[in-house]
Amino acid sequence: AATGKTFREYAGTECTSEIVCDGKTLGLVIRKEQANGGLQVGRDRKRFRRGFTGPTPGSEAVMAVDAESGKTLWRHERSCTPLTLALHGGKAFFVEEKSVVCLELATGRELWKVPFPARTLVITDQLVLAATDRGDTNYSRSSKTIRLVALKVADGKQAWAAKGDCLPNFSFFYLPVDL
């Protein structure tokens, strides 16, 4: 970081949009997005009003790479809601469409999948906190109701749930819900 020189490149990671790390394992989200009409994807708010919903089906992947060797541990062609990928305790967590997903980090094997349209994930040793403002309110400048669920890391079963108010956030389409 001090020199700006490339230290290592990992094969198969072109178009990486997110990188997270747990020990010596990197978790990556690959998004192959094409700009339409000369607009930069993710940087033009008007796209949301035109119905832009993200990458086209089949153009996304979630993968894990050994940071030291560069070996790809696994790669799954599946969608990942922006800014939801998290690694913790040998597991990978993310939101795929309208479900929270937990994978075994070493193998990529799916451990559990729970229907919940989260925009924010916070991982602890015991719980996955998932929050959303989807489904309860319409797009407006008024305060919103958020839903928060706590899922058990071990099996994805719900430990508790709550609702609360938050202010709307208009700065970016995929901006996570504040907890």
PDB file of C-alpha atoms in Angstrom:
ATOM      1  CA  ALA A   1       0.000   0.000   0.000  1.00  0.00           C
ATOM      2  CA  ALA A   2       2.896   2.338   0.646  1.00  0.00           C
ATOM      3  CA  THR A   3       4.232   2.132  -2.928  1.00  0.00           C
ATOM      4  CA  GLY A   4       1.121   1.427  -4.977  1.00  0.00           C
ATOM      5  CA  LYS A   5       2.871  -1.498  -6.683  1.00  0.00           C
ATOM      6  CA  THR A   6       0.916  -4.649  -7.491  1.00  0.00           C
ATOM      7  CA  PHE A   7       1.831  -7.328  -4.965  1.00  0.00           C
ATOM      8  CA  ARG A   8      -0.285 -10.220  -6.249  1.00  0.00           C
ATOM      9  CA  GLU A   9      -3.006 -10.857  -8.814  1.00  0.00           C
ATOM     10  CA  TYR A  10      -5.531 -13.660  -8.481  1.00  0.00           C
ATOM     11  CA  ALA A  11      -6.751 -15.558 -11.552  1.00  0.00           C
ATOM     12  CA  GLY A  12     -10.483 -15.496 -12.271  1.00  0.00           C
ATOM     13  CA  THR A  13     -11.165 -12.366 -10.248  1.00  0.00           C
ATOM     14  CA  GLU A  14     -11.724  -9.935 -13.103  1.00  0.00           C
ATOM     15  CA  CYS A  15     -14.680  -7.582 -12.508  1.00  0.00           C
ATOM     16  CA  THR A  16     -14.432  -7.961  -8.717  1.00  0.00           C
ATOM     17  CA  SER A  17     -16.634  -5.385  -7.021  1.00  0.00           C
ATOM     18  CA  GLU A  18     -16.271  -6.425  -3.366  1.00  0.00           C
ATOM     19  CA  ILE A  19     -13.464  -8.017  -1.347  1.00  0.00           C
ATOM     20  CA  VAL A  20     -13.654  -9.106   2.296  1.00  0.00           C
ATOM     21  CA  CYS A  21     -11.145 -11.091   4.348  1.00  0.00           C
ATOM     22  CA  ASP A  22     -11.262 -13.628   7.177  1.00  0.00           C
ATOM     23  CA  GLY A  23      -7.786 -14.765   8.197  1.00  0.00           C
ATOM     24  CA  LYS A  24      -6.068 -16.003   5.035  1.00  0.00           C
ATOM     25  CA  THR A  25      -9.256 -16.354   3.003  1.00  0.00           C
ATOM     26  CA  LEU A  26     -10.627 -13.684   0.685  1.00  0.00           C
ATOM     27  CA  GLY A  27     -14.314 -13.512  -0.186  1.00  0.00           C
ATOM     28  CA  LEU A  28     -15.121 -11.823  -3.494  1.00  0.00           C
ATOM     29  CA  VAL A  29     -18.198 -10.713  -5.380  1.00  0.00           C
ATOM     30  CA  ILE A  30     -17.822 -10.649  -9.152  1.00  0.00           C
ATOM     31  CA  ARG A  31     -20.196  -8.374 -11.088  1.00  0.00           C
ATOM     32  CA  LYS A  32     -19.987  -8.097 -14.841  1.00  0.00           C
ATOM     33  CA  GLU A  33     -22.013  -4.970 -15.535  1.00  0.00           C
ATOM     34  CA  GLN A  34     -22.190  -3.103 -18.780  1.00  0.00           C
ATOM     35  CA  ALA A  35     -22.930   0.602 -18.985  1.00  0.00           C
ATOM     36  CA  ASN A  36     -26.034   1.374 -21.027  1.00  0.00           C
ATOM     37  CA  GLY A  37     -26.441   4.605 -22.973  1.00  0.00           C
ATOM     38  CA  GLY A  38     -23.044   5.891 -21.838  1.00  0.00           C
ATOM     39  CA  LEU A  39     -24.020   5.861 -18.148  1.00  0.00           C
ATOM     40  CA  GLN A  40     -21.702   4.492 -15.506  1.00  0.00           C
ATOM     41  CA  VAL A  41     -23.396   1.663 -13.660  1.00  0.00           C
ATOM     42  CA  GLY A  42     -23.983   2.452  -9.997  1.00  0.00           C
ATOM     43  CA  ARG A  43     -23.150   6.127 -10.330  1.00  0.00           C
ATOM     44  CA  ASP A  44     -26.237   7.512 -12.008  1.00  0.00           C
ATOM     45  CA  ARG A  45     -29.329   7.906  -9.812  1.00  0.00           C
ATOM     46  CA  LYS A  46     -31.577   8.196 -12.872  1.00  0.00           C
ATOM     47  CA  ARG A  47     -30.978   4.508 -13.599  1.00  0.00           C
ATOM     48  CA  PHE A  48     -33.042   3.631 -10.523  1.00  0.00           C
ATOM     49  CA  ARG A  49     -35.985   5.602 -11.838  1.00  0.00           C
ATOM     50  CA  ARG A  50     -35.653   3.854 -15.197  1.00  0.00           C
ATOM     51  CA  GLY A  51     -35.924   0.454 -13.527  1.00  0.00           C
ATOM     52  CA  PHE A  52     -32.243  -0.516 -13.261  1.00  0.00           C
ATOM     53  CA  THR A  53     -32.057  -3.374 -10.781  1.00  0.00           C
ATOM     54  CA  GLY A  54     -28.457  -4.513 -11.061  1.00  0.00           C
ATOM     55  CA  PRO A  55     -26.463  -6.917 -13.194  1.00  0.00           C
ATOM     56  CA  THR A  56     -28.111  -9.190 -15.715  1.00  0.00           C
ATOM     57  CA  PRO A  57     -28.802 -12.773 -14.579  1.00  0.00           C
ATOM     58  CA  GLY A  58     -25.802 -15.068 -14.889  1.00  0.00           C
ATOM     59  CA  SER A  59     -23.259 -12.258 -14.697  1.00  0.00           C
ATOM     60  CA  GLU A  60     -22.544 -12.500 -10.982  1.00  0.00           C
ATOM     61  CA  ALA A  61     -20.505 -14.850  -8.813  1.00  0.00           C
ATOM     62  CA  VAL A  62     -19.442 -15.254  -5.205  1.00  0.00           C
ATOM     63  CA  MET A  63     -16.074 -16.881  -4.605  1.00  0.00           C
ATOM     64  CA  ALA A  64     -13.380 -17.627  -2.032  1.00  0.00           C
ATOM     65  CA  VAL A  65      -9.634 -17.472  -2.647  1.00  0.00           C
ATOM     66  CA  ASP A  66      -6.700 -18.514  -0.474  1.00  0.00           C
ATOM     67  CA  ALA A  67      -4.892 -15.175  -0.089  1.00  0.00           C
ATOM     68  CA  GLU A  68      -1.429 -16.712   0.241  1.00  0.00           C
ATOM     69  CA  SER A  69      -1.452 -19.283  -2.561  1.00  0.00           C
ATOM     70  CA  GLY A  70      -3.959 -17.560  -4.849  1.00  0.00           C
ATOM     71  CA  LYS A  71      -5.861 -20.846  -5.210  1.00  0.00           C
ATOM     72  CA  THR A  72      -9.590 -20.528  -5.854  1.00  0.00           C
ATOM     73  CA  LEU A  73     -11.320 -22.499  -3.089  1.00  0.00           C
ATOM     74  CA  TRP A  74     -14.743 -22.313  -4.740  1.00  0.00           C
ATOM     75  CA  ARG A  75     -16.835 -20.177  -7.052  1.00  0.00           C
ATOM     76  CA  HIS A  76     -20.633 -20.074  -7.344  1.00  0.00           C
ATOM     77  CA  GLU A  77     -22.479 -18.324 -10.143  1.00  0.00           C
ATOM     78  CA  ARG A  78     -25.128 -16.667  -7.989  1.00  0.00           C
ATOM     79  CA  SER A  79     -26.247 -13.158  -7.187  1.00  0.00           C
ATOM     80  CA  CYS A  80     -25.199 -11.196  -4.135  1.00  0.00           C
ATOM     81  CA  THR A  81     -26.964  -8.013  -3.038  1.00  0.00           C
ATOM     82  CA  PRO A  82     -24.290  -5.286  -3.017  1.00  0.00           C
ATOM     83  CA  LEU A  83     -22.488  -4.669   0.261  1.00  0.00           C
ATOM     84  CA  THR A  84     -23.870  -7.764   2.018  1.00  0.00           C
ATOM     85  CA  LEU A  85     -20.943 -10.212   1.706  1.00  0.00           C
ATOM     86  CA  ALA A  86     -19.367 -10.984   5.087  1.00  0.00           C
ATOM     87  CA  LEU A  87     -16.946 -13.653   6.326  1.00  0.00           C
ATOM     88  CA  HIS A  88     -16.807 -14.767   9.937  1.00  0.00           C
ATOM     89  CA  GLY A  89     -15.846 -17.894  11.819  1.00  0.00           C
ATOM     90  CA  GLY A  90     -15.237 -20.052   8.752  1.00  0.00           C
ATOM     91  CA  LYS A  91     -18.496 -19.062   7.088  1.00  0.00           C
ATOM     92  CA  ALA A  92     -19.533 -16.752   4.256  1.00  0.00           C
ATOM     93  CA  PHE A  93     -22.778 -14.794   4.552  1.00  0.00           C
ATOM     94  CA  PHE A  94     -24.581 -12.739   1.905  1.00  0.00           C
ATOM     95  CA  VAL A  95     -28.015 -11.842   0.578  1.00  0.00           C
ATOM     96  CA  GLU A  96     -29.093 -13.545  -2.630  1.00  0.00           C
ATOM     97  CA  GLU A  97     -32.206 -11.926  -4.071  1.00  0.00           C
ATOM     98  CA  LYS A  98     -34.612 -12.151  -1.116  1.00  0.00           C
ATOM     99  CA  SER A  99     -32.772 -14.634   1.125  1.00  0.00           C
ATOM    100  CA  VAL A 100     -29.898 -14.599   3.615  1.00  0.00           C
ATOM    101  CA  VAL A 101     -27.392 -17.329   2.708  1.00  0.00           C
ATOM    102  CA  CYS A 102     -24.678 -19.028   4.767  1.00  0.00           C
ATOM    103  CA  LEU A 103     -21.908 -21.052   3.084  1.00  0.00           C
ATOM    104  CA  GLU A 104     -19.046 -23.055   4.531  1.00  0.00           C
ATOM    105  CA  LEU A 105     -16.032 -20.883   3.740  1.00  0.00           C
ATOM    106  CA  ALA A 106     -13.579 -23.715   3.028  1.00  0.00           C
ATOM    107  CA  THR A 107     -15.814 -25.602   0.567  1.00  0.00           C
ATOM    108  CA  GLY A 108     -18.609 -23.241  -0.521  1.00  0.00           C
ATOM    109  CA  ARG A 109     -21.212 -25.790   0.592  1.00  0.00           C
ATOM    110  CA  GLU A 110     -24.542 -24.139   1.441  1.00  0.00           C
ATOM    111  CA  LEU A 111     -25.279 -24.557   5.150  1.00  0.00           C
ATOM    112  CA  TRP A 112     -28.583 -22.690   5.231  1.00  0.00           C
ATOM    113  CA  LYS A 113     -30.747 -20.192   3.354  1.00  0.00           C
ATOM    114  CA  VAL A 114     -33.482 -18.126   5.016  1.00  0.00           C
ATOM    115  CA  PRO A 115     -36.055 -16.025   3.142  1.00  0.00           C
ATOM    116  CA  PHE A 116     -35.578 -12.379   4.196  1.00  0.00           C
ATOM    117  CA  PRO A 117     -34.923  -9.447   1.803  1.00  0.00           C
ATOM    118  CA  ALA A 118     -32.076  -7.897   3.832  1.00  0.00           C
ATOM    119  CA  ARG A 119     -30.004  -4.916   2.752  1.00  0.00           C
ATOM    120  CA  THR A 120     -27.715  -5.010   5.786  1.00  0.00           C
ATOM    121  CA  LEU A 121     -25.964  -7.926   7.495  1.00  0.00           C
ATOM    122  CA  VAL A 122     -24.015  -7.691  10.752  1.00  0.00           C
ATOM    123  CA  ILE A 123     -22.343 -10.922  11.871  1.00  0.00           C
ATOM    124  CA  THR A 124     -21.429 -11.861  15.448  1.00  0.00           C
ATOM    125  CA  ASP A 125     -20.167 -15.164  16.832  1.00  0.00           C
ATOM    126  CA  GLN A 126     -23.722 -16.328  17.550  1.00  0.00           C
ATOM    127  CA  LEU A 127     -26.068 -14.209  15.413  1.00  0.00           C
ATOM    128  CA  VAL A 128     -26.584 -12.771  11.958  1.00  0.00           C
ATOM    129  CA  LEU A 129     -28.447  -9.468  12.230  1.00  0.00           C
ATOM    130  CA  ALA A 130     -30.355  -8.825   9.004  1.00  0.00           C
ATOM    131  CA  ALA A 131     -32.174  -5.538   8.375  1.00  0.00           C
ATOM    132  CA  THR A 132     -34.393  -4.270   5.593  1.00  0.00           C
ATOM    133  CA  ASP A 133     -36.763  -1.438   4.830  1.00  0.00           C
ATOM    134  CA  ARG A 134     -38.289  -3.319   1.895  1.00  0.00           C
ATOM    135  CA  GLY A 135     -41.887  -4.386   1.883  1.00  0.00           C
ATOM    136  CA  ASP A 136     -43.206  -2.140   4.641  1.00  0.00           C
ATOM    137  CA  THR A 137     -43.197   1.288   3.040  1.00  0.00           C
ATOM    138  CA  ASN A 138     -43.172   2.953  -0.352  1.00  0.00           C
ATOM    139  CA  TYR A 139     -40.302   5.052  -1.702  1.00  0.00           C
ATOM    140  CA  SER A 140     -40.801   8.442  -0.060  1.00  0.00           C
ATOM    141  CA  ARG A 141     -39.008  11.172   1.832  1.00  0.00           C
ATOM    142  CA  SER A 142     -40.739  10.306   5.098  1.00  0.00           C
ATOM    143  CA  SER A 143     -39.316   8.059   7.786  1.00  0.00           C
ATOM    144  CA  LYS A 144     -39.401   4.335   7.104  1.00  0.00           C
ATOM    145  CA  THR A 145     -40.077   1.258   9.138  1.00  0.00           C
ATOM    146  CA  ILE A 146     -37.201  -1.186   9.194  1.00  0.00           C
ATOM    147  CA  ARG A 147     -37.456  -4.851  10.028  1.00  0.00           C
ATOM    148  CA  LEU A 148     -34.615  -6.519  11.885  1.00  0.00           C
ATOM    149  CA  VAL A 149     -34.221 -10.246  12.451  1.00  0.00           C
ATOM    150  CA  ALA A 150     -31.544 -12.095  14.387  1.00  0.00           C
ATOM    151  CA  LEU A 151     -30.705 -15.457  12.830  1.00  0.00           C
ATOM    152  CA  LYS A 152     -28.627 -18.095  14.614  1.00  0.00           C
ATOM    153  CA  VAL A 153     -25.266 -18.555  12.881  1.00  0.00           C
ATOM    154  CA  ALA A 154     -25.375 -22.327  13.455  1.00  0.00           C
ATOM    155  CA  ASP A 155     -28.633 -23.102  11.619  1.00  0.00           C
ATOM    156  CA  GLY A 156     -30.263 -19.868  10.386  1.00  0.00           C
ATOM    157  CA  LYS A 157     -33.213 -20.198  12.760  1.00  0.00           C
ATOM    158  CA  GLN A 158     -34.716 -16.941  13.967  1.00  0.00           C
ATOM    159  CA  ALA A 159     -33.684 -15.938  17.492  1.00  0.00           C
ATOM    160  CA  TRP A 160     -35.779 -12.747  17.596  1.00  0.00           C
ATOM    161  CA  ALA A 161     -37.244  -9.983  15.431  1.00  0.00           C
ATOM    162  CA  ALA A 162     -38.007  -6.280  15.852  1.00  0.00           C
ATOM    163  CA  LYS A 163     -39.301  -3.259  13.949  1.00  0.00           C
ATOM    164  CA  GLY A 164     -38.217   0.355  14.202  1.00  0.00           C
ATOM    165  CA  ASP A 165     -38.149   3.684  12.419  1.00  0.00           C
ATOM    166  CA  CYS A 166     -35.290   5.101  10.382  1.00  0.00           C
ATOM    167  CA  LEU A 167     -34.832   8.050   8.072  1.00  0.00           C
ATOM    168  CA  PRO A 168     -34.789   7.359   4.336  1.00  0.00           C
ATOM    169  CA  ASN A 169     -31.469   7.366   2.544  1.00  0.00           C
ATOM    170  CA  PHE A 170     -31.381   8.478  -1.088  1.00  0.00           C
ATOM    171  CA  SER A 171     -27.670   8.693  -1.809  1.00  0.00           C
ATOM    172  CA  PHE A 172     -27.306   5.270  -3.470  1.00  0.00           C
ATOM    173  CA  PHE A 173     -29.708   2.578  -4.639  1.00  0.00           C
ATOM    174  CA  TYR A 174     -28.012  -0.245  -2.719  1.00  0.00           C
ATOM    175  CA  LEU A 175     -27.113   1.690   0.408  1.00  0.00           C
ATOM    176  CA  PRO A 176     -27.434  -0.567   3.464  1.00  0.00           C
ATOM    177  CA  VAL A 177     -29.990   0.156   6.147  1.00  0.00           C
ATOM    178  CA  ASP A 178     -28.407   1.757   9.233  1.00  0.00           C
ATOM    179  CA  LEU A 179     -28.626  -0.262  12.449  1.00  0.00           C
TER     180      LEU A 179
END
